[in-house]
Amino acid sequence: MIVEQIWTGNAYRNFNYLIVCPENGEAMAVDPLDHEKCLGRAKDKGWDITQVLNTHEHGDHTGGNAQVIEATGARLLAHANAKDKIRGIDVGLQAGDVIKVGKTVELEAMDTPGHTMCHICLKSHTDQPALFSGDTLFNAGAGNCHNGGHPAELYETFVEQLETLPDDTLLYPGHDYIINNLEFTLDREPDNEKARKLLAEIKDQDPSKAMLTTIGQEREVNTFFRLRSPSVIAALREKFPDLPKDPTPRDVFLKLRELRNSW
């Protein structure tokens, strides 16, 4: 599997993706907002975009659909319940559906509500596992729930699905928010030395050459995975004195998401 991460350079800091079969050059464009860059990259590489996939319905992920489809004749895939939210869906996806790209690439749809209630993540069936996480999971962060989502559903997605992924799973998120997210981790867990070290390493990175984290790293530096950390809980109690003596992971997640909304 070839993965081309395309940095849009826009105000929303979007990443777009081309997932390509190395054997025959067939490609799937994921959330191709910057249709010019996606089409141009495919043309330069000799790849043929035959499918477009939207992780969810927000305009900064669907905005390039029409142009890519018009140029390539690609089919459009998205969550089965997004048919009233995304125009022109050809294939409605449900949890467990397998998407084939070319001859060699298989991706499994995960139903991952929270950021919105019609959100798809993709996990690869490859020797090197990968997750295309849209706006559910970011490098060192979690999606917000402002526009059609729900934090309790996002918590369930984290603990029931993302937590089960192998440590070596590469993460391909929908946006580059890693610096702000690491700073939030350190605000919530000042003694997290791994987060501090990573922030120092990437603070000047070019997003067009962004480092890839793994789920294993996320467990160490992403505060939304660190729900049992004594430091996280102690700092949270300073903000929420009525926090239970022994808060559940759900309690901690929801309070962290609340804080991140205005941080």
PDB file of C-alpha atoms in Angstrom:
ATOM      1  CA  MET A   1       0.000   0.000   0.000  1.00  0.00           C
ATOM      2  CA  ILE A   2       1.247   3.445  -0.965  1.00  0.00           C
ATOM      3  CA  VAL A   3      -0.009   6.366   1.117  1.00  0.00           C
ATOM      4  CA  GLU A   4       0.413   9.895  -0.194  1.00  0.00           C
ATOM      5  CA  GLN A   5      -0.292  12.466   2.512  1.00  0.00           C
ATOM      6  CA  ILE A   6      -1.187  15.798   0.915  1.00  0.00           C
ATOM      7  CA  TRP A   7      -0.808  18.960   2.986  1.00  0.00           C
ATOM      8  CA  THR A   8      -3.381  21.505   1.839  1.00  0.00           C
ATOM      9  CA  GLY A   9      -1.770  24.508   3.526  1.00  0.00           C
ATOM     10  CA  ASN A  10      -5.201  25.987   4.203  1.00  0.00           C
ATOM     11  CA  ALA A  11      -6.448  27.774   7.323  1.00  0.00           C
ATOM     12  CA  TYR A  12      -8.038  24.551   8.611  1.00  0.00           C
ATOM     13  CA  ARG A  13      -4.738  22.678   8.317  1.00  0.00           C
ATOM     14  CA  ASN A  14      -6.311  19.766   6.413  1.00  0.00           C
ATOM     15  CA  PHE A  15      -4.527  16.646   5.294  1.00  0.00           C
ATOM     16  CA  ASN A  16      -5.857  14.865   2.192  1.00  0.00           C
ATOM     17  CA  TYR A  17      -4.798  11.351   1.195  1.00  0.00           C
ATOM     18  CA  LEU A  18      -4.284   9.142  -1.807  1.00  0.00           C
ATOM     19  CA  ILE A  19      -4.233   5.422  -0.962  1.00  0.00           C
ATOM     20  CA  VAL A  20      -2.719   3.542  -3.862  1.00  0.00           C
ATOM     21  CA  CYS A  21      -2.298  -0.043  -5.022  1.00  0.00           C
ATOM     22  CA  PRO A  22       1.383  -0.381  -5.939  1.00  0.00           C
ATOM     23  CA  GLU A  23       0.628  -3.150  -8.430  1.00  0.00           C
ATOM     24  CA  ASN A  24      -1.715  -1.341 -10.806  1.00  0.00           C
ATOM     25  CA  GLY A  25      -1.754   2.294  -9.644  1.00  0.00           C
ATOM     26  CA  GLU A  26      -5.446   2.457  -8.740  1.00  0.00           C
ATOM     27  CA  ALA A  27      -6.039   5.044  -6.036  1.00  0.00           C
ATOM     28  CA  MET A  28      -8.661   6.150  -3.559  1.00  0.00           C
ATOM     29  CA  ALA A  29      -8.786   9.823  -2.587  1.00  0.00           C
ATOM     30  CA  VAL A  30      -9.735  10.378   1.061  1.00  0.00           C
ATOM     31  CA  ASP A  31     -11.406  13.717   1.894  1.00  0.00           C
ATOM     32  CA  PRO A  32      -9.909  15.417  -1.216  1.00  0.00           C
ATOM     33  CA  LEU A  33     -10.764  19.010  -0.315  1.00  0.00           C
ATOM     34  CA  ASP A  34      -7.796  20.344  -2.274  1.00  0.00           C
ATOM     35  CA  HIS A  35      -8.872  18.708  -5.494  1.00  0.00           C
ATOM     36  CA  GLU A  36      -6.186  20.436  -7.525  1.00  0.00           C
ATOM     37  CA  LYS A  37      -3.377  19.001  -5.409  1.00  0.00           C
ATOM     38  CA  CYS A  38      -4.968  15.558  -5.281  1.00  0.00           C
ATOM     39  CA  LEU A  39      -5.563  15.386  -9.029  1.00  0.00           C
ATOM     40  CA  GLY A  40      -2.166  16.871  -9.759  1.00  0.00           C
ATOM     41  CA  ARG A  41      -0.323  14.451  -7.506  1.00  0.00           C
ATOM     42  CA  ALA A  42      -2.139  11.487  -9.052  1.00  0.00           C
ATOM     43  CA  LYS A  43      -1.323  12.694 -12.564  1.00  0.00           C
ATOM     44  CA  ASP A  44       2.338  13.256 -11.707  1.00  0.00           C
ATOM     45  CA  LYS A  45       2.629   9.752 -10.236  1.00  0.00           C
ATOM     46  CA  GLY A  46       0.653   8.019 -12.971  1.00  0.00           C
ATOM     47  CA  TRP A  47      -2.105   6.923 -10.581  1.00  0.00           C
ATOM     48  CA  ASP A  48      -5.771   6.455 -11.466  1.00  0.00           C
ATOM     49  CA  ILE A  49      -8.282   7.703  -8.888  1.00  0.00           C
ATOM     50  CA  THR A  50     -11.236   5.303  -9.042  1.00  0.00           C
ATOM     51  CA  GLN A  51     -12.801   5.986  -5.620  1.00  0.00           C
ATOM     52  CA  VAL A  52     -13.369   8.945  -3.329  1.00  0.00           C
ATOM     53  CA  LEU A  53     -14.067   8.360   0.358  1.00  0.00           C
ATOM     54  CA  ASN A  54     -15.389  10.919   2.836  1.00  0.00           C
ATOM     55  CA  THR A  55     -14.732  10.194   6.483  1.00  0.00           C
ATOM     56  CA  HIS A  56     -17.652  12.470   7.399  1.00  0.00           C
ATOM     57  CA  GLU A  57     -19.942  15.170   6.095  1.00  0.00           C
ATOM     58  CA  HIS A  58     -18.194  18.431   6.986  1.00  0.00           C
ATOM     59  CA  GLY A  59     -17.460  20.735   4.063  1.00  0.00           C
ATOM     60  CA  ASP A  60     -13.714  20.841   4.660  1.00  0.00           C
ATOM     61  CA  HIS A  61     -13.711  17.105   3.875  1.00  0.00           C
ATOM     62  CA  THR A  62     -16.331  16.911   1.113  1.00  0.00           C
ATOM     63  CA  GLY A  63     -15.592  20.194  -0.679  1.00  0.00           C
ATOM     64  CA  GLY A  64     -13.476  18.665  -3.446  1.00  0.00           C
ATOM     65  CA  ASN A  65     -15.725  15.707  -4.227  1.00  0.00           C
ATOM     66  CA  ALA A  66     -17.423  17.110  -7.312  1.00  0.00           C
ATOM     67  CA  GLN A  67     -14.235  18.203  -9.021  1.00  0.00           C
ATOM     68  CA  VAL A  68     -12.401  14.922  -8.412  1.00  0.00           C
ATOM     69  CA  ILE A  69     -15.382  12.840  -9.526  1.00  0.00           C
ATOM     70  CA  GLU A  70     -15.932  14.970 -12.625  1.00  0.00           C
ATOM     71  CA  ALA A  71     -12.279  14.596 -13.600  1.00  0.00           C
ATOM     72  CA  THR A  72     -11.996  10.859 -12.915  1.00  0.00           C
ATOM     73  CA  GLY A  73     -15.443   9.261 -12.855  1.00  0.00           C
ATOM     74  CA  ALA A  74     -14.659   7.912  -9.377  1.00  0.00           C
ATOM     75  CA  ARG A  75     -17.314   6.365  -7.156  1.00  0.00           C
ATOM     76  CA  LEU A  76     -18.113   8.131  -3.870  1.00  0.00           C
ATOM     77  CA  LEU A  77     -18.062   6.180  -0.593  1.00  0.00           C
ATOM     78  CA  ALA A  78     -19.209   7.439   2.814  1.00  0.00           C
ATOM     79  CA  HIS A  79     -21.118   6.392   5.930  1.00  0.00           C
ATOM     80  CA  ALA A  80     -24.420   4.720   5.082  1.00  0.00           C
ATOM     81  CA  ASN A  81     -26.311   7.194   7.273  1.00  0.00           C
ATOM     82  CA  ALA A  82     -24.777  10.233   5.549  1.00  0.00           C
ATOM     83  CA  LYS A  83     -26.882   9.968   2.384  1.00  0.00           C
ATOM     84  CA  ASP A  84     -28.873  13.061   3.364  1.00  0.00           C
ATOM     85  CA  LYS A  85     -25.715  14.954   4.270  1.00  0.00           C
ATOM     86  CA  ILE A  86     -23.312  14.159   1.425  1.00  0.00           C
ATOM     87  CA  ARG A  87     -24.516  14.507  -2.137  1.00  0.00           C
ATOM     88  CA  GLY A  88     -24.033  11.691  -4.619  1.00  0.00           C
ATOM     89  CA  ILE A  89     -22.945   8.760  -2.436  1.00  0.00           C
ATOM     90  CA  ASP A  90     -22.574   5.611  -4.528  1.00  0.00           C
ATOM     91  CA  VAL A  91     -21.653   3.213  -1.706  1.00  0.00           C
ATOM     92  CA  GLY A  92     -22.924   3.567   1.857  1.00  0.00           C
ATOM     93  CA  LEU A  93     -20.503   2.005   4.320  1.00  0.00           C
ATOM     94  CA  GLN A  94     -21.203   0.149   7.538  1.00  0.00           C
ATOM     95  CA  ALA A  95     -18.862  -1.195  10.213  1.00  0.00           C
ATOM     96  CA  GLY A  96     -16.823  -4.095   8.911  1.00  0.00           C
ATOM     97  CA  ASP A  97     -17.259  -3.360   5.217  1.00  0.00           C
ATOM     98  CA  VAL A  98     -14.062  -4.012   3.265  1.00  0.00           C
ATOM     99  CA  ILE A  99     -13.004  -1.580   0.562  1.00  0.00           C
ATOM    100  CA  LYS A 100     -10.621  -2.814  -2.103  1.00  0.00           C
ATOM    101  CA  VAL A 101      -8.238  -0.474  -3.902  1.00  0.00           C
ATOM    102  CA  GLY A 102      -6.698  -2.030  -6.977  1.00  0.00           C
ATOM    103  CA  LYS A 103      -5.433  -5.592  -6.676  1.00  0.00           C
ATOM    104  CA  THR A 104      -3.640  -5.560  -3.336  1.00  0.00           C
ATOM    105  CA  VAL A 105      -5.078  -3.007  -0.895  1.00  0.00           C
ATOM    106  CA  GLU A 106      -7.888  -3.767   1.550  1.00  0.00           C
ATOM    107  CA  LEU A 107      -9.280  -1.264   4.040  1.00  0.00           C
ATOM    108  CA  GLU A 108     -11.910  -1.959   6.686  1.00  0.00           C
ATOM    109  CA  ALA A 109     -14.562   0.621   7.534  1.00  0.00           C
ATOM    110  CA  MET A 110     -14.986   1.441  11.212  1.00  0.00           C
ATOM    111  CA  ASP A 111     -18.159   3.164  12.399  1.00  0.00           C
ATOM    112  CA  THR A 112     -16.670   5.803  14.719  1.00  0.00           C
ATOM    113  CA  PRO A 113     -19.288   8.267  15.974  1.00  0.00           C
ATOM    114  CA  GLY A 114     -18.430  11.238  18.145  1.00  0.00           C
ATOM    115  CA  HIS A 115     -17.075  14.074  16.018  1.00  0.00           C
ATOM    116  CA  THR A 116     -20.215  13.513  13.980  1.00  0.00           C
ATOM    117  CA  MET A 117     -22.625  10.620  14.158  1.00  0.00           C
ATOM    118  CA  CYS A 118     -21.833   9.557  10.580  1.00  0.00           C
ATOM    119  CA  HIS A 119     -18.066   9.222  10.805  1.00  0.00           C
ATOM    120  CA  ILE A 120     -15.952   6.512   9.178  1.00  0.00           C
ATOM    121  CA  CYS A 121     -12.368   5.622  10.032  1.00  0.00           C
ATOM    122  CA  LEU A 122     -10.401   3.184   7.895  1.00  0.00           C
ATOM    123  CA  LYS A 123      -7.983   0.564   9.146  1.00  0.00           C
ATOM    124  CA  SER A 124      -5.740  -1.200   6.694  1.00  0.00           C
ATOM    125  CA  HIS A 125      -5.394  -4.943   6.228  1.00  0.00           C
ATOM    126  CA  THR A 126      -1.639  -4.673   5.697  1.00  0.00           C
ATOM    127  CA  ASP A 127       1.515  -5.990   7.344  1.00  0.00           C
ATOM    128  CA  GLN A 128       2.137  -2.446   8.591  1.00  0.00           C
ATOM    129  CA  PRO A 129      -1.243  -1.466  10.044  1.00  0.00           C
ATOM    130  CA  ALA A 130      -2.533   2.036   9.439  1.00  0.00           C
ATOM    131  CA  LEU A 131      -5.534   4.086  10.540  1.00  0.00           C
ATOM    132  CA  PHE A 132      -7.076   6.895   8.494  1.00  0.00           C
ATOM    133  CA  SER A 133      -8.860   8.659  11.309  1.00  0.00           C
ATOM    134  CA  GLY A 134     -10.517  11.724   9.788  1.00  0.00           C
ATOM    135  CA  ASP A 135     -11.539  14.035  12.621  1.00  0.00           C
ATOM    136  CA  THR A 136     -11.997  11.336  15.259  1.00  0.00           C
ATOM    137  CA  LEU A 137      -8.382  10.984  16.372  1.00  0.00           C
ATOM    138  CA  PHE A 138      -5.620  13.522  15.792  1.00  0.00           C
ATOM    139  CA  ASN A 139      -1.935  13.404  16.609  1.00  0.00           C
ATOM    140  CA  ALA A 140      -2.025  13.882  20.414  1.00  0.00           C
ATOM    141  CA  GLY A 141      -5.689  14.901  20.366  1.00  0.00           C
ATOM    142  CA  ALA A 142      -9.342  14.076  19.771  1.00  0.00           C
ATOM    143  CA  GLY A 143     -11.985  15.599  17.532  1.00  0.00           C
ATOM    144  CA  ASN A 144     -14.426  18.180  18.822  1.00  0.00           C
ATOM    145  CA  CYS A 145     -18.151  17.520  18.881  1.00  0.00           C
ATOM    146  CA  HIS A 146     -19.477  20.968  17.977  1.00  0.00           C
ATOM    147  CA  ASN A 147     -21.208  20.272  14.667  1.00  0.00           C
ATOM    148  CA  GLY A 148     -23.375  17.197  14.903  1.00  0.00           C
ATOM    149  CA  GLY A 149     -21.397  15.078  17.341  1.00  0.00           C
ATOM    150  CA  HIS A 150     -21.513  13.981  20.963  1.00  0.00           C
ATOM    151  CA  PRO A 151     -18.638  13.619  23.454  1.00  0.00           C
ATOM    152  CA  ALA A 152     -20.093  10.533  25.132  1.00  0.00           C
ATOM    153  CA  GLU A 153     -20.164   8.751  21.764  1.00  0.00           C
ATOM    154  CA  LEU A 154     -16.598   9.886  21.099  1.00  0.00           C
ATOM    155  CA  TYR A 155     -15.532   8.361  24.412  1.00  0.00           C
ATOM    156  CA  GLU A 156     -17.120   5.046  23.473  1.00  0.00           C
ATOM    157  CA  THR A 157     -15.324   5.128  20.118  1.00  0.00           C
ATOM    158  CA  PHE A 158     -11.992   5.691  21.878  1.00  0.00           C
ATOM    159  CA  VAL A 159     -12.323   2.949  24.476  1.00  0.00           C
ATOM    160  CA  GLU A 160     -14.149   0.329  22.413  1.00  0.00           C
ATOM    161  CA  GLN A 161     -12.350   0.735  19.075  1.00  0.00           C
ATOM    162  CA  LEU A 162      -9.238   2.905  19.078  1.00  0.00           C
ATOM    163  CA  GLU A 163      -7.874   1.405  22.279  1.00  0.00           C
ATOM    164  CA  THR A 164      -7.960  -2.048  20.687  1.00  0.00           C
ATOM    165  CA  LEU A 165      -5.664  -1.151  17.769  1.00  0.00           C
ATOM    166  CA  PRO A 166      -2.102  -2.510  17.728  1.00  0.00           C
ATOM    167  CA  ASP A 167       0.645  -0.238  19.038  1.00  0.00           C
ATOM    168  CA  ASP A 168       2.429  -0.136  15.680  1.00  0.00           C
ATOM    169  CA  THR A 169      -0.601   1.240  13.806  1.00  0.00           C
ATOM    170  CA  LEU A 170       0.404   4.355  11.853  1.00  0.00           C
ATOM    171  CA  LEU A 171      -1.932   7.322  12.275  1.00  0.00           C
ATOM    172  CA  TYR A 172      -3.109   9.408   9.316  1.00  0.00           C
ATOM    173  CA  PRO A 173      -5.397  12.167  10.697  1.00  0.00           C
ATOM    174  CA  GLY A 174      -7.554  14.713   8.893  1.00  0.00           C
ATOM    175  CA  HIS A 175      -5.723  17.790  10.241  1.00  0.00           C
ATOM    176  CA  ASP A 176      -2.348  18.878  11.569  1.00  0.00           C
ATOM    177  CA  TYR A 177      -2.986  20.025  15.151  1.00  0.00           C
ATOM    178  CA  ILE A 178      -0.088  18.218  16.798  1.00  0.00           C
ATOM    179  CA  ILE A 179       1.664  21.211  18.362  1.00  0.00           C
ATOM    180  CA  ASN A 180      -1.458  22.618  20.018  1.00  0.00           C
ATOM    181  CA  ASN A 181      -2.499  19.147  21.110  1.00  0.00           C
ATOM    182  CA  LEU A 182       0.865  18.386  22.732  1.00  0.00           C
ATOM    183  CA  GLU A 183       0.703  21.728  24.518  1.00  0.00           C
ATOM    184  CA  PHE A 184      -2.726  20.755  25.844  1.00  0.00           C
ATOM    185  CA  THR A 185      -1.343  17.410  27.026  1.00  0.00           C
ATOM    186  CA  LEU A 186       1.410  19.226  28.937  1.00  0.00           C
ATOM    187  CA  ASP A 187      -1.102  21.669  30.386  1.00  0.00           C
ATOM    188  CA  ARG A 188      -3.085  18.698  31.713  1.00  0.00           C
ATOM    189  CA  GLU A 189      -0.104  16.466  32.573  1.00  0.00           C
ATOM    190  CA  PRO A 190       2.981  18.656  33.166  1.00  0.00           C
ATOM    191  CA  ASP A 191       5.171  15.675  34.094  1.00  0.00           C
ATOM    192  CA  ASN A 192       4.607  13.890  30.755  1.00  0.00           C
ATOM    193  CA  GLU A 193       8.230  13.905  29.603  1.00  0.00           C
ATOM    194  CA  LYS A 194       7.513  11.949  26.419  1.00  0.00           C
ATOM    195  CA  ALA A 195       5.058  14.620  25.297  1.00  0.00           C
ATOM    196  CA  ARG A 196       7.569  17.329  26.178  1.00  0.00           C
ATOM    197  CA  LYS A 197      10.333  15.604  24.214  1.00  0.00           C
ATOM    198  CA  LEU A 198       8.113  15.052  21.178  1.00  0.00           C
ATOM    199  CA  LEU A 199       6.997  18.691  21.194  1.00  0.00           C
ATOM    200  CA  ALA A 200      10.621  19.824  21.192  1.00  0.00           C
ATOM    201  CA  GLU A 201      11.381  17.507  18.271  1.00  0.00           C
ATOM    202  CA  ILE A 202       8.526  18.623  16.014  1.00  0.00           C
ATOM    203  CA  LYS A 203       7.880  22.259  16.984  1.00  0.00           C
ATOM    204  CA  ASP A 204       9.517  23.513  13.784  1.00  0.00           C
ATOM    205  CA  GLN A 205       8.400  20.727  11.466  1.00  0.00           C
ATOM    206  CA  ASP A 206       7.087  21.413   7.980  1.00  0.00           C
ATOM    207  CA  PRO A 207       3.531  19.991   7.862  1.00  0.00           C
ATOM    208  CA  SER A 208       4.109  18.933   4.267  1.00  0.00           C
ATOM    209  CA  LYS A 209       6.687  16.517   5.700  1.00  0.00           C
ATOM    210  CA  ALA A 210       4.855  15.702   8.914  1.00  0.00           C
ATOM    211  CA  MET A 211       6.072  12.881  11.119  1.00  0.00           C
ATOM    212  CA  LEU A 212       3.741   9.947  11.565  1.00  0.00           C
ATOM    213  CA  THR A 213       2.867   8.860  15.076  1.00  0.00           C
ATOM    214  CA  THR A 214       1.712   5.390  16.037  1.00  0.00           C
ATOM    215  CA  ILE A 215      -1.101   4.319  18.313  1.00  0.00           C
ATOM    216  CA  GLY A 216       1.575   3.232  20.780  1.00  0.00           C
ATOM    217  CA  GLN A 217       2.960   6.780  20.880  1.00  0.00           C
ATOM    218  CA  GLU A 218      -0.547   8.164  21.185  1.00  0.00           C
ATOM    219  CA  ARG A 219      -1.093   6.115  24.320  1.00  0.00           C
ATOM    220  CA  GLU A 220       1.940   7.920  25.790  1.00  0.00           C
ATOM    221  CA  VAL A 221       1.347  11.535  24.691  1.00  0.00           C
ATOM    222  CA  ASN A 222      -2.360  11.908  23.905  1.00  0.00           C
ATOM    223  CA  THR A 223      -4.222  12.985  27.028  1.00  0.00           C
ATOM    224  CA  PHE A 224      -7.448  11.436  25.708  1.00  0.00           C
ATOM    225  CA  PHE A 225      -5.826   8.019  26.066  1.00  0.00           C
ATOM    226  CA  ARG A 226      -4.393   8.802  29.515  1.00  0.00           C
ATOM    227  CA  LEU A 227      -7.599   8.648  31.482  1.00  0.00           C
ATOM    228  CA  ARG A 228      -6.137   6.832  34.493  1.00  0.00           C
ATOM    229  CA  SER A 229      -3.044   9.001  34.898  1.00  0.00           C
ATOM    230  CA  PRO A 230      -2.849  10.320  38.485  1.00  0.00           C
ATOM    231  CA  SER A 231      -1.357  13.561  37.182  1.00  0.00           C
ATOM    232  CA  VAL A 232      -4.179  14.072  34.687  1.00  0.00           C
ATOM    233  CA  ILE A 233      -6.799  13.393  37.360  1.00  0.00           C
ATOM    234  CA  ALA A 234      -5.125  15.662  39.922  1.00  0.00           C
ATOM    235  CA  ALA A 235      -4.908  18.563  37.481  1.00  0.00           C
ATOM    236  CA  LEU A 236      -8.492  17.967  36.401  1.00  0.00           C
ATOM    237  CA  ARG A 237      -9.685  18.180  40.002  1.00  0.00           C
ATOM    238  CA  GLU A 238      -8.203  21.679  40.228  1.00  0.00           C
ATOM    239  CA  LYS A 239     -10.557  22.743  37.430  1.00  0.00           C
ATOM    240  CA  PHE A 240     -13.507  20.640  38.594  1.00  0.00           C
ATOM    241  CA  PRO A 241     -13.504  20.398  42.430  1.00  0.00           C
ATOM    242  CA  ASP A 242     -16.696  18.332  42.329  1.00  0.00           C
ATOM    243  CA  LEU A 243     -14.952  15.550  40.382  1.00  0.00           C
ATOM    244  CA  PRO A 244     -15.602  12.220  42.174  1.00  0.00           C
ATOM    245  CA  LYS A 245     -12.866  10.893  44.431  1.00  0.00           C
ATOM    246  CA  ASP A 246     -12.280   8.003  42.051  1.00  0.00           C
ATOM    247  CA  PRO A 247     -13.482   9.310  38.670  1.00  0.00           C
ATOM    248  CA  THR A 248     -14.236   6.829  35.932  1.00  0.00           C
ATOM    249  CA  PRO A 249     -12.338   7.039  32.643  1.00  0.00           C
ATOM    250  CA  ARG A 250     -15.571   8.333  31.124  1.00  0.00           C
ATOM    251  CA  ASP A 251     -15.708  11.158  33.693  1.00  0.00           C
ATOM    252  CA  VAL A 252     -12.122  12.120  32.886  1.00  0.00           C
ATOM    253  CA  PHE A 253     -12.595  11.977  29.113  1.00  0.00           C
ATOM    254  CA  LEU A 254     -15.690  14.162  29.143  1.00  0.00           C
ATOM    255  CA  LYS A 255     -14.072  16.790  31.378  1.00  0.00           C
ATOM    256  CA  LEU A 256     -10.946  16.812  29.204  1.00  0.00           C
ATOM    257  CA  ARG A 257     -13.060  17.287  26.085  1.00  0.00           C
ATOM    258  CA  GLU A 258     -14.894  20.129  27.829  1.00  0.00           C
ATOM    259  CA  LEU A 259     -11.633  21.855  28.707  1.00  0.00           C
ATOM    260  CA  ARG A 260     -10.192  21.394  25.225  1.00  0.00           C
ATOM    261  CA  ASN A 261     -13.220  23.153  23.723  1.00  0.00           C
ATOM    262  CA  SER A 262     -12.093  26.486  25.170  1.00  0.00           C
ATOM    263  CA  TRP A 263      -8.354  25.932  25.567  1.00  0.00           C
TER     264      TRP A 263
END
